CSV table of N, CA and C in Angstrom, one decimal:
chain,number,residue,atom,x,y,z
A,1,UNK,N,145.2,65.0,29.9
A,1,UNK,CA,144.7,64.0,29.1
A,1,UNK,C,143.3,64.3,28.9
A,2,UNK,N,142.8,64.0,27.3
A,2,UNK,CA,141.8,64.2,26.9
A,2,UNK,C,140.7,63.7,27.5
A,3,UNK,N,139.4,63.9,27.8
A,3,UNK,CA,138.5,62.8,28.1
A,3,UNK,C,137.8,62.2,27.5
A,4,UNK,N,137.8,62.5,25.9
A,4,UNK,CA,137.4,61.6,24.9
A,4,UNK,C,138.3,60.4,24.6
A,5,UNK,N,139.6,60.4,24.5
A,5,UNK,CA,140.4,59.8,24.7
A,5,UNK,C,140.5,58.6,25.6
A,6,UNK,N,140.3,59.3,27.0
A,6,UNK,CA,140.2,58.6,28.2
A,6,UNK,C,139.3,57.5,28.2
A,7,UNK,N,137.8,57.7,27.6
A,7,UNK,CA,136.9,57.0,27.4
A,7,UNK,C,137.1,56.4,26.8
A,8,UNK,N,137.5,56.3,25.6
A,8,UNK,CA,137.8,55.6,24.2
A,8,UNK,C,138.8,54.6,24.9
A,9,UNK,N,139.8,54.8,25.5
A,9,UNK,CA,140.7,53.8,26.0
A,9,UNK,C,140.1,52.9,27.3
A,10,UNK,N,139.2,53.4,28.1
A,10,UNK,CA,138.7,52.4,29.0
A,10,UNK,C,138.0,51.6,28.2
A,11,UNK,N,136.6,51.9,27.2
A,11,UNK,CA,136.0,51.1,26.5
A,11,UNK,C,137.2,50.0,25.5
A,12,UNK,N,138.2,50.3,25.1
A,12,UNK,CA,138.8,49.5,24.1
A,12,UNK,C,139.6,48.3,25.1
A,13,UNK,N,139.9,48.6,26.6
A,13,UNK,CA,140.9,48.0,27.1
A,13,UNK,C,139.4,46.5,27.7
A,14,UNK,N,138.3,47.2,27.6
A,14,UNK,CA,137.3,46.0,27.6
A,14,UNK,C,137.5,45.1,26.6
A,15,UNK,N,137.5,45.4,25.4
A,15,UNK,CA,136.9,44.9,24.4
A,15,UNK,C,138.3,44.5,23.4
A,16,UNK,N,139.0,45.3,23.3
A,16,UNK,CA,140.0,45.0,22.3
A,16,UNK,C,141.6,45.2,22.8
A,17,UNK,N,141.9,44.3,23.6
A,17,UNK,CA,143.4,44.3,24.6
A,17,UNK,C,144.1,44.7,23.1
A,18,UNK,N,144.3,44.0,22.0
A,18,UNK,CA,145.4,44.6,20.9
A,18,UNK,C,145.5,45.9,20.7
A,19,UNK,N,144.3,46.7,20.8
A,19,UNK,CA,144.2,48.1,20.3
A,19,UNK,C,144.8,49.0,21.4
A,20,UNK,N,144.5,48.2,22.6
A,20,UNK,CA,145.2,49.0,24.0
A,20,UNK,C,146.6,49.2,23.7
A,21,UNK,N,147.1,47.9,23.3
A,21,UNK,CA,148.8,47.7,23.2
A,21,UNK,C,149.3,48.6,22.6
A,22,UNK,N,148.5,48.8,21.4
A,22,UNK,CA,149.2,49.7,20.6
A,22,UNK,C,149.1,51.3,21.0
A,23,UNK,N,148.4,51.6,21.7
A,23,UNK,CA,148.3,53.0,22.1
A,23,UNK,C,148.6,52.7,23.8
A,24,UNK,N,149.2,52.0,24.2
A,24,UNK,CA,150.0,51.9,25.6
A,24,UNK,C,151.2,52.5,25.3
A,25,UNK,N,151.4,53.6,26.1
A,25,UNK,CA,152.6,54.5,26.2
A,25,UNK,C,152.4,55.7,27.2
A,26,UNK,N,153.4,56.4,27.8
A,26,UNK,CA,153.5,57.2,28.6
A,26,UNK,C,152.5,58.7,28.4
A,27,UNK,N,152.2,58.6,26.8
A,27,UNK,CA,151.1,59.9,27.1
A,27,UNK,C,149.6,59.3,26.8
A,28,UNK,N,149.6,57.9,26.6
A,28,UNK,CA,148.3,57.3,26.7
A,28,UNK,C,147.9,56.6,28.0
A,29,UNK,N,148.8,56.6,29.2
A,29,UNK,CA,148.5,55.7,30.3
A,29,UNK,C,147.5,56.2,31.0
A,30,UNK,N,146.8,55.3,31.7
A,30,UNK,CA,146.0,55.7,32.8
A,30,UNK,C,146.5,56.3,34.1
A,31,UNK,N,146.0,57.1,34.9
A,31,UNK,CA,146.2,57.4,36.2
A,31,UNK,C,146.5,56.4,37.0
A,32,UNK,N,147.2,55.7,37.9
A,32,UNK,CA,147.6,55.2,39.0
A,32,UNK,C,146.5,54.6,39.7
A,33,UNK,N,145.5,55.7,40.1
A,33,UNK,CA,144.1,55.3,40.8
A,33,UNK,C,143.5,54.7,39.9
A,34,UNK,N,142.9,55.3,38.8
A,34,UNK,CA,142.2,54.4,38.0
A,34,UNK,C,142.7,52.9,37.6
A,35,UNK,N,144.0,52.8,37.6
A,35,UNK,CA,144.6,51.2,36.9
A,35,UNK,C,144.3,50.8,38.3
A,36,UNK,N,144.6,50.9,39.6
A,36,UNK,CA,144.4,50.2,40.6
A,36,UNK,C,143.1,49.7,40.7
A,37,UNK,N,142.1,50.3,40.6
A,37,UNK,CA,140.5,50.3,40.6
A,37,UNK,C,140.0,49.2,39.8
A,38,UNK,N,140.8,49.3,38.5
A,38,UNK,CA,140.4,48.3,37.2
A,38,UNK,C,140.9,46.9,37.8
A,39,UNK,N,142.0,47.1,38.7
A,39,UNK,CA,142.8,45.7,38.7
A,39,UNK,C,141.7,45.0,40.0
A,40,UNK,N,141.2,45.9,40.8
A,40,UNK,CA,140.8,45.2,42.1
A,40,UNK,C,139.0,44.6,41.8
A,41,UNK,N,138.8,45.5,40.5
A,41,UNK,CA,137.2,45.0,40.1
A,41,UNK,C,137.2,43.8,39.4
A,42,UNK,N,138.2,43.6,39.0
A,42,UNK,CA,138.3,42.2,37.9
A,42,UNK,C,137.4,40.9,39.1
A,43,UNK,N,136.7,40.3,38.5
A,43,UNK,CA,135.7,39.4,39.3
A,43,UNK,C,136.7,38.1,39.3
A,44,UNK,N,136.8,37.4,40.3
A,44,UNK,CA,137.4,36.1,40.4
A,44,UNK,C,136.7,35.1,39.3
A,45,UNK,N,137.4,34.2,39.1
A,45,UNK,CA,136.7,33.2,37.9
A,45,UNK,C,135.8,32.1,38.8
A,46,UNK,N,134.8,32.3,38.6
A,46,UNK,CA,133.5,31.2,39.2
A,46,UNK,C,133.8,29.9,38.7
A,47,UNK,N,133.6,28.9,39.8
A,47,UNK,CA,133.9,27.8,39.6
A,47,UNK,C,132.8,27.2,38.9
A,48,UNK,N,133.0,26.1,37.7
A,48,UNK,CA,132.3,25.5,37.1
A,48,UNK,C,131.1,24.6,37.9
A,49,UNK,N,129.7,25.0,37.5
A,49,UNK,CA,129.1,24.1,38.0
A,49,UNK,C,128.5,22.6,37.7
A,50,UNK,N,128.8,21.6,38.5
A,50,UNK,CA,128.2,20.4,38.0
A,50,UNK,C,126.9,20.1,37.6
A,51,UNK,N,127.0,19.6,36.3
A,51,UNK,CA,125.6,19.5,35.9
A,51,UNK,C,125.4,17.8,36.2
A,52,UNK,N,124.3,17.8,37.2
A,52,UNK,CA,123.7,16.3,36.9
A,52,UNK,C,122.4,16.0,36.3
A,53,UNK,N,122.9,15.2,35.2
A,53,UNK,CA,121.6,15.2,34.0
A,53,UNK,C,120.4,14.4,34.7
A,54,UNK,N,119.4,14.4,34.5
A,54,UNK,CA,118.2,13.8,35.4
A,54,UNK,C,117.3,13.5,34.3
A,55,UNK,N,116.4,12.4,34.5
A,55,UNK,CA,115.3,12.1,33.5
A,55,UNK,C,114.0,11.6,34.5
A,56,UNK,N,113.1,12.2,33.7
A,56,UNK,CA,111.7,11.8,34.5
A,56,UNK,C,111.0,10.7,33.7
A,57,UNK,N,110.6,9.5,34.2
A,57,UNK,CA,110.3,8.4,33.5
A,57,UNK,C,108.9,7.8,34.4
A,58,UNK,N,107.7,7.7,33.5
A,58,UNK,CA,106.7,7.2,34.0
A,58,UNK,C,106.4,6.1,33.3
A,59,UNK,N,106.2,4.9,34.0
A,59,UNK,CA,105.8,3.5,33.8
A,59,UNK,C,104.5,3.0,34.1
A,60,UNK,N,104.0,2.3,32.6
A,60,UNK,CA,102.6,1.7,32.7
A,60,UNK,C,102.9,0.2,33.1
A,61,UNK,N,102.5,-0.1,34.1
A,61,UNK,CA,102.5,-1.2,34.9
A,61,UNK,C,101.2,-2.2,34.5
A,62,UNK,N,101.3,-3.2,33.7
A,62,UNK,CA,100.1,-4.1,33.5
A,62,UNK,C,100.0,-5.5,34.2
A,63,UNK,N,98.7,-5.3,35.2
A,63,UNK,CA,99.0,-6.8,35.8
A,63,UNK,C,98.5,-7.7,34.9
A,64,UNK,N,98.5,-9.0,35.9
A,64,UNK,CA,98.1,-10.2,35.0
A,64,UNK,C,96.5,-10.4,35.3
A,65,UNK,N,95.8,-9.8,35.6
A,65,UNK,CA,94.3,-9.6,35.8
A,65,UNK,C,93.7,-8.5,36.6
A,66,UNK,N,92.2,-8.6,36.6
A,66,UNK,CA,91.4,-7.6,37.4
A,66,UNK,C,91.6,-8.2,38.7
A,67,UNK,N,92.1,-9.3,39.0
A,67,UNK,CA,92.1,-9.7,41.0
A,67,UNK,C,93.1,-9.1,41.0
A,68,UNK,N,94.3,-8.6,40.6
A,68,UNK,CA,95.4,-8.2,41.3
A,68,UNK,C,95.0,-6.7,41.9
A,69,UNK,N,95.5,-6.8,43.4
A,69,UNK,CA,95.5,-5.6,43.9
A,69,UNK,C,96.7,-4.6,43.6
A,70,UNK,N,96.3,-3.5,42.8
A,70,UNK,CA,97.5,-2.5,42.4
A,70,UNK,C,97.8,-1.9,43.6
A,71,UNK,N,97.1,-1.7,44.3
A,71,UNK,CA,97.5,-0.8,45.5
A,71,UNK,C,98.9,-1.7,46.5
A,72,UNK,N,99.1,-2.9,46.7
A,72,UNK,CA,99.7,-3.5,47.0
A,72,UNK,C,100.9,-3.8,46.3
A,73,UNK,N,100.8,-3.8,45.0
A,73,UNK,CA,101.8,-3.6,44.0
A,73,UNK,C,102.6,-2.3,43.9
A,74,UNK,N,101.7,-1.2,44.2
A,74,UNK,CA,102.6,0.1,43.8
A,74,UNK,C,103.2,0.2,45.3
A,75,UNK,N,103.0,-0.2,46.4
A,75,UNK,CA,103.6,-0.3,47.4
A,75,UNK,C,105.1,-1.0,47.1
A,76,UNK,N,104.9,-2.1,46.8
A,76,UNK,CA,106.2,-3.3,46.3
A,76,UNK,C,106.8,-2.5,45.2
A,77,UNK,N,106.3,-1.9,44.6
A,77,UNK,CA,107.3,-0.9,43.6
A,77,UNK,C,107.9,0.4,43.9
A,78,UNK,N,107.0,1.1,44.9
A,78,UNK,CA,107.7,2.0,45.7
A,78,UNK,C,108.8,1.6,46.4
A,79,UNK,N,108.9,0.5,47.1
A,79,UNK,CA,109.9,0.2,48.1
A,79,UNK,C,111.3,-0.1,47.5
A,80,UNK,N,111.6,-0.2,46.2
A,80,UNK,CA,112.4,-0.4,45.3
A,80,UNK,C,113.2,0.8,45.6
A,81,UNK,N,114.6,0.6,46.4
A,81,UNK,CA,115.7,1.5,46.4
A,81,UNK,C,116.9,1.4,45.7
A,82,UNK,N,117.0,2.5,45.2
A,82,UNK,CA,118.7,2.9,44.2
A,82,UNK,C,119.4,4.3,44.8
A,83,UNK,N,120.5,4.1,44.7
A,83,UNK,CA,121.3,5.7,44.5
A,83,UNK,C,121.0,6.3,43.5
A,84,UNK,N,120.1,8.0,43.7
A,84,UNK,CA,120.1,8.2,42.4
A,84,UNK,C,118.5,8.0,41.9
A,85,UNK,N,117.5,7.5,42.5
A,85,UNK,CA,116.4,6.9,42.1
A,85,UNK,C,115.3,7.6,43.3
A,86,UNK,N,114.2,8.1,43.2
A,86,UNK,CA,113.6,8.9,43.5
A,86,UNK,C,112.1,8.9,43.0
A,87,UNK,N,111.3,8.0,43.7
A,87,UNK,CA,109.8,7.8,43.5
A,87,UNK,C,108.7,8.9,43.6
A,88,UNK,N,108.0,9.0,42.6
A,88,UNK,CA,106.9,10.0,43.2
A,88,UNK,C,106.1,9.1,44.0
A,89,UNK,N,105.6,10.3,44.9
A,89,UNK,CA,104.7,9.7,45.7
A,89,UNK,C,103.4,9.1,45.8
A,90,UNK,N,102.7,9.7,44.5
A,90,UNK,CA,101.3,9.2,44.0
A,90,UNK,C,101.4,8.4,42.9
A,91,UNK,N,100.6,7.7,42.7
A,91,UNK,CA,100.3,6.6,41.4
A,91,UNK,C,99.0,6.6,41.0
A,92,UNK,N,98.8,6.4,39.6
A,92,UNK,CA,97.4,6.0,39.5
A,92,UNK,C,97.0,4.9,38.5
A,93,UNK,N,95.5,4.7,38.8
A,93,UNK,CA,95.0,3.4,38.3
A,93,UNK,C,94.1,4.0,36.9
A,94,UNK,N,94.6,3.6,35.9
A,94,UNK,CA,93.8,3.8,34.5
A,94,UNK,C,93.3,2.7,33.9
A,95,UNK,N,92.4,2.6,33.5
A,95,UNK,CA,91.4,1.7,32.8
A,95,UNK,C,92.1,1.1,31.4
A,96,UNK,N,92.3,-0.3,31.3
A,96,UNK,CA,93.3,-0.9,30.1
A,96,UNK,C,92.3,-1.2,29.3
A,97,UNK,N,91.3,-2.3,29.9
A,97,UNK,CA,90.3,-2.9,29.0
A,97,UNK,C,89.8,-4.3,29.7
A,98,UNK,N,88.5,-4.3,29.4
A,98,UNK,CA,87.8,-5.5,29.9
A,98,UNK,C,87.6,-5.5,31.9
A,99,UNK,N,87.6,-4.1,32.2
A,99,UNK,CA,87.6,-4.1,33.7
A,99,UNK,C,89.3,-4.2,34.4
A,100,UNK,N,90.3,-4.2,33.3
A,100,UNK,CA,91.5,-4.4,34.4
A,100,UNK,C,92.0,-2.6,33.8
A,101,UNK,N,92.7,-2.5,35.1
A,101,UNK,CA,93.4,-1.5,35.2
A,101,UNK,C,95.0,-1.5,35.1
A,102,UNK,N,95.6,-0.5,34.7
A,102,UNK,CA,96.7,-0.7,34.7
A,102,UNK,C,97.4,0.4,35.8
A,103,UNK,N,98.7,0.5,36.3
A,103,UNK,CA,99.2,1.1,37.3
A,103,UNK,C,100.1,2.1,36.4
A,104,UNK,N,100.0,3.1,36.9
A,104,UNK,CA,100.9,4.5,36.3
A,104,UNK,C,101.8,5.2,37.4
A,105,UNK,N,103.1,4.5,37.4
A,105,UNK,CA,103.9,5.0,38.4
A,105,UNK,C,105.4,5.9,37.7
A,106,UNK,N,105.6,7.0,38.7
A,106,UNK,CA,106.6,8.0,37.7
A,106,UNK,C,107.9,7.7,39.0
A,107,UNK,N,108.9,8.1,38.6
A,107,UNK,CA,110.2,8.3,39.0
A,107,UNK,C,111.1,9.8,38.6
A,108,UNK,N,112.1,10.0,39.3
A,108,UNK,CA,113.2,10.6,39.0
A,108,UNK,C,114.1,10.0,38.9
A,109,UNK,N,115.3,9.8,38.0
A,109,UNK,CA,116.5,9.2,38.2
A,109,UNK,C,117.6,10.3,37.7
A,110,UNK,N,118.9,9.9,38.2
A,110,UNK,CA,120.0,10.5,37.8
A,110,UNK,C,120.6,9.7,36.8
A,111,UNK,N,120.8,9.8,35.8
A,111,UNK,CA,121.1,9.2,34.4
A,111,UNK,C,122.3,8.6,34.6
A,112,UNK,N,123.5,8.9,35.7
A,112,UNK,CA,124.3,8.4,35.5
A,112,UNK,C,124.7,7.4,36.6
A,113,UNK,N,123.6,6.9,37.4
A,113,UNK,CA,123.5,6.3,38.6
A,113,UNK,C,122.6,5.1,38.5
A,114,UNK,N,121.8,5.7,37.4
A,114,UNK,CA,120.3,4.3,37.6
A,114,UNK,C,120.3,4.1,36.1
A,115,UNK,N,120.3,3.0,35.7
A,115,UNK,CA,119.8,2.6,34.4
A,115,UNK,C,118.4,1.9,34.4
A,116,UNK,N,118.0,2.6,33.3
A,116,UNK,CA,116.1,2.2,33.2
A,116,UNK,C,115.9,1.2,33.1
A,117,UNK,N,117.0,0.1,32.1
A,117,UNK,CA,116.5,-1.4,31.9
A,117,UNK,C,116.6,-1.8,33.2
A,118,UNK,N,117.7,-1.7,34.2
A,118,UNK,CA,117.8,-2.2,35.4
A,118,UNK,C,116.5,-2.1,36.3
A,119,UNK,N,116.0,-1.0,36.3
A,119,UNK,CA,114.5,-0.5,37.4
A,119,UNK,C,113.6,-1.3,36.4
A,120,UNK,N,113.2,-1.4,35.2
A,120,UNK,CA,112.3,-1.8,34.3
A,120,UNK,C,112.3,-3.4,34.7
A,121,UNK,N,113.7,-4.0,34.9
A,121,UNK,CA,113.6,-5.2,35.2
A,121,UNK,C,113.1,-5.7,36.6
A,122,UNK,N,113.6,-4.8,37.5
A,122,UNK,CA,113.4,-4.7,39.1
A,122,UNK,C,111.8,-4.5,39.4
A,123,UNK,N,111.1,-4.1,38.1
A,123,UNK,CA,109.8,-4.2,38.6
A,123,UNK,C,109.2,-5.1,38.0
A,124,UNK,N,109.6,-5.7,36.8
A,124,UNK,CA,109.3,-7.0,36.1
A,124,UNK,C,109.2,-8.4,36.9
A,125,UNK,N,110.1,-8.2,38.0
A,125,UNK,CA,110.8,-9.4,38.9
A,125,UNK,C,109.6,-9.4,39.8
A,126,UNK,N,108.4,-8.8,39.9
A,126,UNK,CA,107.6,-9.3,40.6
A,126,UNK,C,106.3,-10.1,39.9
A,127,UNK,N,106.9,-11.1,39.5
A,127,UNK,CA,106.2,-11.7,38.1
A,127,UNK,C,104.7,-12.5,38.6
A,128,UNK,N,104.6,-12.7,39.6
A,128,UNK,CA,102.9,-13.2,40.1
A,128,UNK,C,102.2,-12.0,39.6
A,129,UNK,N,102.8,-10.9,39.7
A,129,UNK,CA,101.7,-9.4,40.0
A,129,UNK,C,101.7,-8.9,38.3
A,130,UNK,N,102.9,-8.3,37.9
A,130,UNK,CA,103.2,-7.6,36.9
A,130,UNK,C,103.2,-8.6,35.3
A,131,UNK,N,102.8,-8.4,34.3
A,131,UNK,CA,102.6,-9.0,33.3
A,131,UNK,C,103.8,-8.2,32.3
A,132,UNK,N,103.8,-7.1,32.5
A,132,UNK,CA,104.4,-6.1,31.5
A,132,UNK,C,104.6,-4.9,32.1
A,133,UNK,N,105.9,-4.2,31.5
A,133,UNK,CA,105.9,-2.6,32.1
A,133,UNK,C,106.7,-2.1,30.8
A,134,UNK,N,106.2,-1.1,30.3
A,134,UNK,CA,106.2,0.1,29.5
A,134,UNK,C,106.6,1.4,30.1
A,135,UNK,N,107.4,2.1,29.1
A,135,UNK,CA,107.7,3.1,29.5
A,135,UNK,C,107.1,4.4,28.4
A,136,UNK,N,105.9,4.9,29.6
A,136,UNK,CA,104.9,5.9,28.7
A,136,UNK,C,105.3,7.3,28.5
A,137,UNK,N,106.5,7.3,29.6
A,137,UNK,CA,107.0,9.0,29.1
A,137,UNK,C,108.4,8.8,29.9
A,138,UNK,N,109.3,9.5,28.7
A,138,UNK,CA,110.8,9.5,29.2
A,138,UNK,C,111.2,11.0,28.9
A,139,UNK,N,111.6,12.0,29.9
A,139,UNK,CA,111.7,13.2,29.7
A,139,UNK,C,113.2,13.6,30.3
A,140,UNK,N,114.2,14.4,29.5
A,140,UNK,CA,115.3,14.7,30.2
A,140,UNK,C,115.0,15.9,30.9
A,141,UNK,N,115.8,16.1,32.0
A,141,UNK,CA,115.5,17.6,32.7
A,141,UNK,C,116.8,18.3,32.7
């Protein structure tokens, strides 16, 4: 068998099966040893990876006044638990206006399991401490 024809056949069998069918015959067939190695080298199909869509959210939590203890409020917020919710361990106090600070709390959620609206309402449920909750950052991962 011509070595150039053999090389062409090997390349064509990878990319153009229709061409190989035209050239298949006893004169152009591969040696049995080469056919066996080609069959054993075929990789097994990989299982599809399940993609879990996640989002990173930063909430701006605004208290009622300057006398609200933001550390206690942060502890209460971080105690909220749901399946698919992971709170960041740190929080920040940023100045808002007239000596009032807002609390910036972050979390990562699985989009299929956690509703952002429900999470926001559960933070607003601390009515004695929280005036409003705004979403400062919402990024898909």
